[in-house]
XYZ file of C-alpha atoms in Angstrom:
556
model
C 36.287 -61.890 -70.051
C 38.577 -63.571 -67.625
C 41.537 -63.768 -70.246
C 40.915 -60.161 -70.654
C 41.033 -59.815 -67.224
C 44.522 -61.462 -66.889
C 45.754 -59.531 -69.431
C 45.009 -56.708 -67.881
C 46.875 -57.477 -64.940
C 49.761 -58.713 -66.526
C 49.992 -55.450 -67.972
C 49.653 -53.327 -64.665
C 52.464 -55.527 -62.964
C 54.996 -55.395 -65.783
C 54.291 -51.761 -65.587
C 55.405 -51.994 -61.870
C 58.065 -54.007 -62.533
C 59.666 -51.886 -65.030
C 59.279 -48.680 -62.541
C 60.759 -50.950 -59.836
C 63.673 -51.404 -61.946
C 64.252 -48.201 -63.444
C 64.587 -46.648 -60.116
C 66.757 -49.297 -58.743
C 69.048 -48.178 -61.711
C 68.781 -44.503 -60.928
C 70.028 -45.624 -57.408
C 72.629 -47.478 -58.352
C 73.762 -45.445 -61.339
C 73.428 -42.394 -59.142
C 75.543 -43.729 -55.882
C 78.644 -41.297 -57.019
C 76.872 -37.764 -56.766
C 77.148 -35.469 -54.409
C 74.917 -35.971 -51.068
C 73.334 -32.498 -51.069
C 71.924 -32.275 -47.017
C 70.463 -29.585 -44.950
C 71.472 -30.679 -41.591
C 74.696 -31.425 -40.071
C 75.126 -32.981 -37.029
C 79.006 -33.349 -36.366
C 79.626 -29.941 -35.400
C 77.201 -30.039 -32.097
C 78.675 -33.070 -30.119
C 80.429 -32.574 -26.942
C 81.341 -36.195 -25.067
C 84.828 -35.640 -25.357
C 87.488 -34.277 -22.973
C 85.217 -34.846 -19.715
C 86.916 -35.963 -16.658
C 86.018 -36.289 -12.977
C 88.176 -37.020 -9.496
C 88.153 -39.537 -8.378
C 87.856 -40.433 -3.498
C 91.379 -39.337 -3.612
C 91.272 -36.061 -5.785
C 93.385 -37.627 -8.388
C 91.630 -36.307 -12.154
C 90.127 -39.256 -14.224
C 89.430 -38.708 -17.884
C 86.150 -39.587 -19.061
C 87.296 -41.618 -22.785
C 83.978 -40.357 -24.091
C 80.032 -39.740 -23.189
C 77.658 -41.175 -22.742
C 79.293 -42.887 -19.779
C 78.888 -43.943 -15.800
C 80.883 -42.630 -12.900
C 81.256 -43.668 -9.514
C 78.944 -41.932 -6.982
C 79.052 -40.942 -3.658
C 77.072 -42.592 -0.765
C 73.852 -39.706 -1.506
C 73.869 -40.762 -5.525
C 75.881 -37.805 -6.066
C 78.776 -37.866 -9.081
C 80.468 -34.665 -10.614
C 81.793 -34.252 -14.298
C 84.698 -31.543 -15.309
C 85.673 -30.071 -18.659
C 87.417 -27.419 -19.500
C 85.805 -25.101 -21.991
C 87.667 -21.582 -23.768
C 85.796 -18.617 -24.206
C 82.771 -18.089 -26.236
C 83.024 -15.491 -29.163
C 78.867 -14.808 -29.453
C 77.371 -15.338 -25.916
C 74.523 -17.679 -27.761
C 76.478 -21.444 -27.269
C 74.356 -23.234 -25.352
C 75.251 -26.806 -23.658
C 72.558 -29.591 -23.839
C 72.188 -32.789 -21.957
C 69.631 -35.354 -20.992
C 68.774 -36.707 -17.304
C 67.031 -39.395 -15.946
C 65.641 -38.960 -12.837
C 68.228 -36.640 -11.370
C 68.494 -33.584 -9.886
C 71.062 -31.210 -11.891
C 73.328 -28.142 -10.406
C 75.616 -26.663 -13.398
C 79.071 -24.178 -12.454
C 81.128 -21.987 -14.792
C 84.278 -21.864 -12.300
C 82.134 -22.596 -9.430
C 79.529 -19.856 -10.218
C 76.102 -21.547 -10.218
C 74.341 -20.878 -14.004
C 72.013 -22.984 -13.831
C 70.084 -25.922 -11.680
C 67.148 -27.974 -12.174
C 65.415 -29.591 -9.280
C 62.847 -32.505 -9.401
C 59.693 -31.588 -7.731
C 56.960 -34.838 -7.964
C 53.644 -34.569 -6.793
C 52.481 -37.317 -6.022
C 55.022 -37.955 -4.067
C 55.017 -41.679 -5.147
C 56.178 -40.840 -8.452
C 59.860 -40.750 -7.169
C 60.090 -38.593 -10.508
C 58.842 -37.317 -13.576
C 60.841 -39.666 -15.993
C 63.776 -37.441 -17.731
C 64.327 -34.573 -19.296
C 67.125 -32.134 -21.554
C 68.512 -29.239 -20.079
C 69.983 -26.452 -22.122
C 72.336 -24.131 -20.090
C 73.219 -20.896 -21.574
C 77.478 -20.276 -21.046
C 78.133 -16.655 -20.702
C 80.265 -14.665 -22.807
C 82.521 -13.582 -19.580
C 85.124 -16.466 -19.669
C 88.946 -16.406 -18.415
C 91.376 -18.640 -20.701
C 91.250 -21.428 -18.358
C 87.750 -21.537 -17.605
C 85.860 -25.198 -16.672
C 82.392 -26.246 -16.560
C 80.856 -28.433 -14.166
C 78.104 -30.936 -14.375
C 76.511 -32.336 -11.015
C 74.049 -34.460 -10.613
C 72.034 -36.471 -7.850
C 69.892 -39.563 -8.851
C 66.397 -40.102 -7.361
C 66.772 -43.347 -8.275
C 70.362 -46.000 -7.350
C 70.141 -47.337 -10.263
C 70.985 -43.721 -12.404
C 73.712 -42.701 -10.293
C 76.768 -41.364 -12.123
C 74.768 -41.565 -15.430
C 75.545 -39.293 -18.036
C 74.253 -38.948 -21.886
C 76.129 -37.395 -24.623
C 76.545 -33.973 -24.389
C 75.711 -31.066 -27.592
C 77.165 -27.734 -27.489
C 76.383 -24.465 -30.267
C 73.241 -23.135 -31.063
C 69.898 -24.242 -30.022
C 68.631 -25.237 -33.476
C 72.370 -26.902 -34.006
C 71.390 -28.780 -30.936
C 67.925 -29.650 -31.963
C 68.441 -30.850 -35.276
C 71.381 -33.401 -33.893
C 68.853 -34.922 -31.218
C 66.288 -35.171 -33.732
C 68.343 -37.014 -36.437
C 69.693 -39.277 -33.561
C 66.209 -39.932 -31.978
C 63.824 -39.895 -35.877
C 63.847 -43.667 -35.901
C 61.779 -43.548 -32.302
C 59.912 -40.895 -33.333
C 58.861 -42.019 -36.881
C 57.970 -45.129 -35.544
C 55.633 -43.761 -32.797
C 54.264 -41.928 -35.585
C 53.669 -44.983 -37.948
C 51.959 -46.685 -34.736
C 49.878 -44.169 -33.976
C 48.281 -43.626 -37.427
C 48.141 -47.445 -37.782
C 46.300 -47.527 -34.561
C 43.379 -44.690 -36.294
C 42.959 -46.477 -38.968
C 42.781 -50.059 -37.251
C 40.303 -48.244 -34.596
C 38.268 -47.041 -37.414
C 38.752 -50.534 -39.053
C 37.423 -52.069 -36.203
C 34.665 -49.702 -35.748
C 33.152 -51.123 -39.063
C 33.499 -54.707 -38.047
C 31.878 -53.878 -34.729
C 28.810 -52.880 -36.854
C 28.275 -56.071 -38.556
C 29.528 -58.605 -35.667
C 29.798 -56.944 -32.087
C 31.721 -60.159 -30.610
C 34.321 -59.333 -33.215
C 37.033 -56.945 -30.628
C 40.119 -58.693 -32.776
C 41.164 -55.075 -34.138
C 40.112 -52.978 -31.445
C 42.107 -54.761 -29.073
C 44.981 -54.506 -31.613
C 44.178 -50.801 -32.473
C 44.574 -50.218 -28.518
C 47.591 -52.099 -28.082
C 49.386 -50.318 -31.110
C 48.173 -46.922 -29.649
C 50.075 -47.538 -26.448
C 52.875 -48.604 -28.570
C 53.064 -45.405 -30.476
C 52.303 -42.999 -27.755
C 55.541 -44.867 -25.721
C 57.440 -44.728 -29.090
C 56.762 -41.353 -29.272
C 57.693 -40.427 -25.728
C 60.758 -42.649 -25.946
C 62.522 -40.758 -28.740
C 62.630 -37.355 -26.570
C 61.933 -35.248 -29.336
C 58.388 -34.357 -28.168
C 59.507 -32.634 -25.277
C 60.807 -29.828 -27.575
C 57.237 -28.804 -28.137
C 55.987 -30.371 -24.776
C 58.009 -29.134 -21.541
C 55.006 -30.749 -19.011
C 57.132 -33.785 -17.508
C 53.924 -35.650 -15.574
C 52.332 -36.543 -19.272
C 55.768 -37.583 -20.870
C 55.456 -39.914 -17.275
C 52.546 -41.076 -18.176
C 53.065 -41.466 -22.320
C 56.421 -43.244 -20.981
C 55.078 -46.290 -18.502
C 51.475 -46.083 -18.219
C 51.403 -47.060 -21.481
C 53.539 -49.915 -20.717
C 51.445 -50.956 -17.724
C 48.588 -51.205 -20.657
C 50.238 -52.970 -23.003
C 50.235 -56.509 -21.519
C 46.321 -56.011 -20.954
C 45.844 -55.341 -24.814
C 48.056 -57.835 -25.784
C 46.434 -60.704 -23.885
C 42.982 -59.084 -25.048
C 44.729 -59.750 -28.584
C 45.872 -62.599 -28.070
C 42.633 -64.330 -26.738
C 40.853 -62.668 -29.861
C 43.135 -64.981 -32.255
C 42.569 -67.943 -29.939
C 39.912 -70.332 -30.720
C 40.419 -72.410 -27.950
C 38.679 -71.185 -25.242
C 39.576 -73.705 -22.263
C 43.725 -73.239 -23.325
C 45.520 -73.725 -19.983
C 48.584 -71.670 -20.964
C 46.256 -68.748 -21.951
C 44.494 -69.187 -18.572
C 48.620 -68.597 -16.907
C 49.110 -65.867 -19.424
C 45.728 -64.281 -18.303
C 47.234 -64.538 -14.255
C 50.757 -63.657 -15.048
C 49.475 -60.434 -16.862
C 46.989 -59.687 -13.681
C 49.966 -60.636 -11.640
C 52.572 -58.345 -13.430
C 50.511 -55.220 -13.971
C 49.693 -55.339 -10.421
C 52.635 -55.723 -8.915
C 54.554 -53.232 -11.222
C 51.558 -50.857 -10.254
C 52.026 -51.465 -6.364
C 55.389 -51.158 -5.503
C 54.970 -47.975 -8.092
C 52.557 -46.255 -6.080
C 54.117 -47.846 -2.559
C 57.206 -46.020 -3.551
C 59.629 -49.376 -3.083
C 60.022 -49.569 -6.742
C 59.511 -47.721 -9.385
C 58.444 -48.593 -13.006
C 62.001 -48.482 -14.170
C 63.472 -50.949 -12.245
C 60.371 -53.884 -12.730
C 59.692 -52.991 -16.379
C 61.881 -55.464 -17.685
C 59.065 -58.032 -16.560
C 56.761 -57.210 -18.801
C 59.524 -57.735 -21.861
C 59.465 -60.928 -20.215
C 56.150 -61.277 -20.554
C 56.177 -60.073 -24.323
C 58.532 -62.744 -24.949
C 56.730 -65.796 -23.426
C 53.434 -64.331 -25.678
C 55.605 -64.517 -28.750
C 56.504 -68.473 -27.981
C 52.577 -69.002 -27.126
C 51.252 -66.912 -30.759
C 54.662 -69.709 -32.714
C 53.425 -72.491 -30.581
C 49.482 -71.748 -31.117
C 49.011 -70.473 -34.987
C 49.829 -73.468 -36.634
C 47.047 -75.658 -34.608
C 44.070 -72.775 -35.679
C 42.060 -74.413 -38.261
C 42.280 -70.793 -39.997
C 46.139 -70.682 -40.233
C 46.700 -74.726 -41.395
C 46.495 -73.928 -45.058
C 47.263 -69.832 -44.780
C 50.642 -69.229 -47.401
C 51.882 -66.961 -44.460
C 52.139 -69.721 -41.805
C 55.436 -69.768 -41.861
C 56.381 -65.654 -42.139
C 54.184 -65.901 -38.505
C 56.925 -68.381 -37.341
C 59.612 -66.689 -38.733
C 58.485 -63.328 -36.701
C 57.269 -64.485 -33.490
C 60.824 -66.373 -33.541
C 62.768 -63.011 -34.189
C 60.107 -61.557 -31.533
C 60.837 -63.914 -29.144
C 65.098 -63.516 -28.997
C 64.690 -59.758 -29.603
C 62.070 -59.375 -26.172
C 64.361 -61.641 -24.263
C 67.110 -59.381 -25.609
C 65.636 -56.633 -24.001
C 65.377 -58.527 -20.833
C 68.282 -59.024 -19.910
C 69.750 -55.655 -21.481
C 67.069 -53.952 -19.135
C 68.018 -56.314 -15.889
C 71.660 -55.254 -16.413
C 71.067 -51.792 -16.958
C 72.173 -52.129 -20.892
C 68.808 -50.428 -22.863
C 69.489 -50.863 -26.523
C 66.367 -48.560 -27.777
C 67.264 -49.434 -31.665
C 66.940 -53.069 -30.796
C 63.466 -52.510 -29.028
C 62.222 -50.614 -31.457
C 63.138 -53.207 -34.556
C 61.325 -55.844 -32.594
C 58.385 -53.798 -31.931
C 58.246 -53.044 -35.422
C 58.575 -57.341 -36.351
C 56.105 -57.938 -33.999
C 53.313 -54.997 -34.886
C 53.928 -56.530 -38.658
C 53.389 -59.582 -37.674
C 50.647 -59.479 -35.889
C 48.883 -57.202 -38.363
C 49.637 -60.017 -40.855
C 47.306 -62.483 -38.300
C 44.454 -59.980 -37.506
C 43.923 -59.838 -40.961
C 44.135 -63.768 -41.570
C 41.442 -63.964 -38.934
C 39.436 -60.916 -40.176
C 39.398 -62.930 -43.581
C 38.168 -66.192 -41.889
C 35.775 -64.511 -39.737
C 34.317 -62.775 -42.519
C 34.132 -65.934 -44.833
C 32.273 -67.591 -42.001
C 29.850 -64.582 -41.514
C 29.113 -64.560 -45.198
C 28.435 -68.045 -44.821
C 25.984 -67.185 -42.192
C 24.227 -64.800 -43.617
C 23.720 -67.502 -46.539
C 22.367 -69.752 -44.475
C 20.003 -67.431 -43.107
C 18.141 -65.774 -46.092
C 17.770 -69.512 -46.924
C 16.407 -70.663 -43.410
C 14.175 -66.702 -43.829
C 13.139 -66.530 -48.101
C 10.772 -68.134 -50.200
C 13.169 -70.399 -52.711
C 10.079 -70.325 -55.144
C 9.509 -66.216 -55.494
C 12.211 -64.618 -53.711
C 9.606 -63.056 -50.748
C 10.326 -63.678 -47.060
C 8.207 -66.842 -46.083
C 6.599 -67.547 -43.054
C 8.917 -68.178 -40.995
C 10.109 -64.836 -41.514
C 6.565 -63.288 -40.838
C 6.535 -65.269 -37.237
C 10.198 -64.312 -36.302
C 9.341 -60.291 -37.058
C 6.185 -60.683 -35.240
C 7.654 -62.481 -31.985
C 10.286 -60.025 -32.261
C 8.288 -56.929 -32.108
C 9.859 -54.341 -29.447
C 6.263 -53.361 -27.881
C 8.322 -50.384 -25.838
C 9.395 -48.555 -28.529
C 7.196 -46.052 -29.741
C 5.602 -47.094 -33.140
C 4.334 -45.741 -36.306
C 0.999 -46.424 -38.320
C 1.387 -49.683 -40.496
C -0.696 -51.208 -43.326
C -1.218 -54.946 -43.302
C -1.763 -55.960 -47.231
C -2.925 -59.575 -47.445
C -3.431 -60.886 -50.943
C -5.078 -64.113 -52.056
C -4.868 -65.509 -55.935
C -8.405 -66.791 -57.490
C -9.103 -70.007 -58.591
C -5.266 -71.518 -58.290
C -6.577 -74.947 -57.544
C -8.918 -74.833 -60.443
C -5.357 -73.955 -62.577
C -3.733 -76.785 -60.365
C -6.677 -79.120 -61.712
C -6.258 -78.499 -65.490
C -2.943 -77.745 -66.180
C -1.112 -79.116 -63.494
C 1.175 -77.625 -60.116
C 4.181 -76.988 -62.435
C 2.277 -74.346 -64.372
C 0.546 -73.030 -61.126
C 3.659 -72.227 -59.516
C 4.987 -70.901 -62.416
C 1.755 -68.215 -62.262
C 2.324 -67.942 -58.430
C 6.218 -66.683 -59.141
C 4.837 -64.397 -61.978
C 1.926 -62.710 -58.996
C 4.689 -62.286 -56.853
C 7.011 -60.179 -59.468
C 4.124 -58.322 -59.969
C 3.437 -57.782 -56.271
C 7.116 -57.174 -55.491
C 7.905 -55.137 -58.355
C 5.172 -52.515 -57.520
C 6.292 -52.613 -53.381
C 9.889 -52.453 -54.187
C 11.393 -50.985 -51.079
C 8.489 -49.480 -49.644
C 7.438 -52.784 -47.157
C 8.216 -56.173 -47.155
C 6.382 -59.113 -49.170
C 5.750 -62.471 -47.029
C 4.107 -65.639 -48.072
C 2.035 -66.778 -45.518
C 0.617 -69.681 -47.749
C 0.408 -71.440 -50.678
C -1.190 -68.468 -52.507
C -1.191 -65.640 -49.808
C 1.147 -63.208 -49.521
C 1.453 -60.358 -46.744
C 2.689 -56.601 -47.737
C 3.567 -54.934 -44.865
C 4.261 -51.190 -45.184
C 5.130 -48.896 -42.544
C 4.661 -44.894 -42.240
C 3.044 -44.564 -45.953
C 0.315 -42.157 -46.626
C -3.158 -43.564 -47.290
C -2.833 -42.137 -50.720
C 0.520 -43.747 -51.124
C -1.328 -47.225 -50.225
C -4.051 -46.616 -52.726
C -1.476 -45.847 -55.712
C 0.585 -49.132 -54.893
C -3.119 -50.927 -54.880
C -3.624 -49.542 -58.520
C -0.177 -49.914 -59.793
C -0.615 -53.980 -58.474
C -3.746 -54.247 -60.467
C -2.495 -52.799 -63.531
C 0.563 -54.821 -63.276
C -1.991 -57.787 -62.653
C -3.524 -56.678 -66.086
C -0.557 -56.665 -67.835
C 1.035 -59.462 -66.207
C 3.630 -60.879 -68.642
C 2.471 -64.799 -68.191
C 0.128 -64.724 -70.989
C -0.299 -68.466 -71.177
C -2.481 -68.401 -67.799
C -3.859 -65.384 -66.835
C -4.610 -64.607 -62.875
C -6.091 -62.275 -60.707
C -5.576 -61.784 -57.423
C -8.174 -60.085 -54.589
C -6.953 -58.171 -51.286
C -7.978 -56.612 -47.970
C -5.630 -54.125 -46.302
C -6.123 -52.877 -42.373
C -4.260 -49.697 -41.081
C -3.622 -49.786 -37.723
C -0.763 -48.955 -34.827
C 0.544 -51.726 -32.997
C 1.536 -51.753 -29.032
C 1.824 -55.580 -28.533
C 2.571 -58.356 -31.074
C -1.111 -59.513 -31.483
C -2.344 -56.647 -33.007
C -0.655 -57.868 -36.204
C -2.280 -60.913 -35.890
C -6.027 -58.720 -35.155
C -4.944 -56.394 -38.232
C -4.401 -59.976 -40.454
C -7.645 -61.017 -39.504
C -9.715 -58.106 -40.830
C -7.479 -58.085 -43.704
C -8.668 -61.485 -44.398
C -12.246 -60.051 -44.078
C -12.171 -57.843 -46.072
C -9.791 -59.853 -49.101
C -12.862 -62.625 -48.968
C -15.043 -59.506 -49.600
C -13.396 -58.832 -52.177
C -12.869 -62.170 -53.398
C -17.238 -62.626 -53.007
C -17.593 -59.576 -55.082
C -15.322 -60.523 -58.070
C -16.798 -63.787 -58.340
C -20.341 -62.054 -58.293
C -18.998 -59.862 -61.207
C -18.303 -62.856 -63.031
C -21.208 -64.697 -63.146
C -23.022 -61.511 -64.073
């Protein structure tokens, strides 16, 4: 069966390795055809021929957008360009701000202005937005458009993106092709994030200490949702600026939370000292990012490059940790971990700096985000694996510490752990206490020895368990006792199982010794743990009834 099994196998992967190479042949074969596309993006860029004056009126040409200016004292800065009439009336000139207020001129006529209005007022502003200014039809030959702006914030003073110009959808298409790597990856986040959340939620079921992939399923939710926000191409569909604010940096506020919650999930050294400064410096971060937020002396965009920081100095913790886990010594992917928390590591402190000098490189970010999620999706499933082999193991050792090795029932310690266990404040049902008793085992003992008595005790107890099946639980109590305990049957349901166990008794299929068994049963409804003791007791009663009577029937 197993060589069958391999051969199988064999066969499914050289089926995927001839697939694999066929269509690296059509690629390669192929590279000479004609790229057939369905969206251009050449025609709507506009970052050339831009200029401003300079403090002594002299004109300054832009070389090309996006690009920074000198400002005025107020964070003011003013762009020219000098634009010929428009054939259609429906060209339409798009740009992107951060946190600046906008006033756009046709020859000094106002056409359009966009003001940023924050409440709270602590917000300082609602992140960034596009603006797309409609240029009327009614230009002279030596028309010029204007673009000026005033920054909320020092730091995006004389800022200015690329610029599109044509049609709306000409517009929209360009942005989207130059923003689809943020926005594909927020979307890969997010639906990894669903499925690790519902991951997680089945874990939860079977250990609830286990958090490992709902901390991770939180962490790559906030890492989506700012992905997501970060490419720009959500606010074509979603104009309200306070949630792109909050999708942009309270996600990043929650990030460092989720990641330490990760991080100490992995860990399984509880007393680490550098995971106790990790813990503070997260505290320490969040706070302080949140504070001077909310206090207005800085906002999120200026003290966000901490937490990349902080990303970076987790990265050289998860390298420096994995390889002392008992879990990850022998693990073939030891090494990839290394490899990607390394790559994790420059590409966060990368960011750093880029961020402290005002240099965002959102490509860069994103490919390390994307290392890093791998990676660490790479270790919660190492330490799924392990925690699951050890919970298997567990449960192994506990149907051995809770079953009868002999027949396969619960044994007694099992009958004294339900019992002590009882929840006496939930409201109960009517159960039926079954005890049964064999006849004249030591007598069988006597002749033929314990070997073939146990062997006649483990064919009573197929019999008995065969007829319960699921409907209650089989404990022995003793040698040759054995409590059924079913709950919320019918009386007439008991009486058939009573019948079928006496006709399996009759038919029993250890023909060598025959046996017979005798029984009392006891309904009753339980509101403390000692009425299944009480209900035992008359059970007992009446089974040595029983037991008096058949012997009675014998000698007659």
């Amino acid at each position: 069966m197993e060589a069958l099994a391999r051969i199988k196998n064999r066969i499914l992967f050289s089926f995927c390795t001839l697939f694999l190479m066929v269509g690296a042949y059509v690629l390669i074969a192929g590279r000479s055809t004609p790229i057939s596309t369905l969206m251009q993006t050449e025609s709507a860029t506009f970052d050339k021929g831009w200029y401003y004056h300079d403090k002594y009126g002299e004109k300054i040409a832009i070389e090309s957008l996006p690009s920074r200016i000198p400002a005025t004292e107020k964070n003011g800065s003013h762009i020219f360009h000098d634009i010929a009439p428009v054939e259609d009336g429906k060209t339409y000139l798009c740009f992107y701000t951060n946190h600046q207020d906008v006033v756009v001129r046709l020859n000094n006529r106002v056409i359009y202005q966009y003001t940023t209005q924050t409440k709270p007022k602590w917000l300082i502003s609602y992140h960034s937005a596009y603006h797309l200014v409609n240029i009327p039809i009614d230009l002279s030959p030596h028309s010029y458009i204007s673009i000026e702006t005033y920054a909320l914030i020092p730091e995006y003073a004389g800022v200015y993106s690329e610029m599109f110009i044509g049609g709306s959808a000409n517009i929209m298409q360009t942005i989207m092709l130059s923003r689809m790597h943020n926005f594909l990856f927020g979307i890969m986040f997010i639906v990894a994030a669903v499925f690790l959340f519902g991951t997680s939620h089945l874990f939860i079921r079977t250990n609830k200490n286990d958090h490992l992939l709902l901390h991770l399923s939180l962490l790559t939710l906030c890492i989506g949702l700012w992905q997501l926000d970060d490419s720009r191409i959500l606010q074509f569909f979603i104009g309200y600026l306070p949630l792109h604010w909050c999708l942009k940096y309270l996600t990043q506020l929650l990030m460092p939370i989720f990641l330490f919650l990760f991080l100490r999930s992995i860990n399984d050294n509880r007393t680490d000292k550098f995971m106790t400064f990790i813990y503070w410096a997260t505290i320490g971060v969040v706070a302080t990012q949140f504070f001077l937020q909310i206090t207005g002396i800085q906002p999120l965009t200026n003290t966000i490059f901490i937490s990349h920081f902080l990303y970076a100095c987790c990265c050289v913790y998860v390298a420096v940790i994995l390889p002392k886990q008992d879990w990850m010594k022998h693990s073939r992917l030891k090494y990839l971990f290394l490899f990607s928390m390394t790559c994790s590591t420059l590409i966060f402190i990368f960011t750093f700096f880029s961020l402290l000098h005002g240099t965002f490189f959102s490509s860069v970010m994103s490919f390390g985000l994307g290392i890093t999620f791998f990676s660490m999706i790479l270790i919660a499933y190492q330490k799924s694996l392990q925690r699951f082999e050890t919970m298997n193991k567990a449960n192994t050792y506990k149907k051995l510490a809770f079953l009868d090795i002999a027949t396969g029932a619960f044994n007694k310690t099992s009958w004294y752990t339900f019992i002590e266990n009882f929840d006496e404040t939930s409201p109960q049902g009517e159960y039926c206490l079954i005890l049964f008793d064999m006849n004249n085992l030591k007598k069988l003992n006597d002749n033929f020895g314990h070997l073939a008595g146990d062997k006649v005790i483990k064919a009573f107890c197929e019999c008995l368990m065969g007829v319960v099946g699921d409907k209650g639980s089989v404990y022995r109590i003793g040698g040759d006792e054995f409590v059924c305990l079913c709950y919320n049957m019918y009386r007439e349901a008991i009486m058939t199982l009573l019948h079928n166990f006496e006709v399996a008794v009759e038919n029993q299929p250890e023909a060598e010794h025959k046996f017979t068994a005798a029984y009392g049963y006891e309904f009753f409804t339980p509101h403390k743990a000692a009425d299944f003791n009480n209900a035992l007791t008359r059970a007992d009663e009446k089974m040595y009834e029983q037991k008096v009577e058949m012997k009675a029937n014998r000698t007659t």
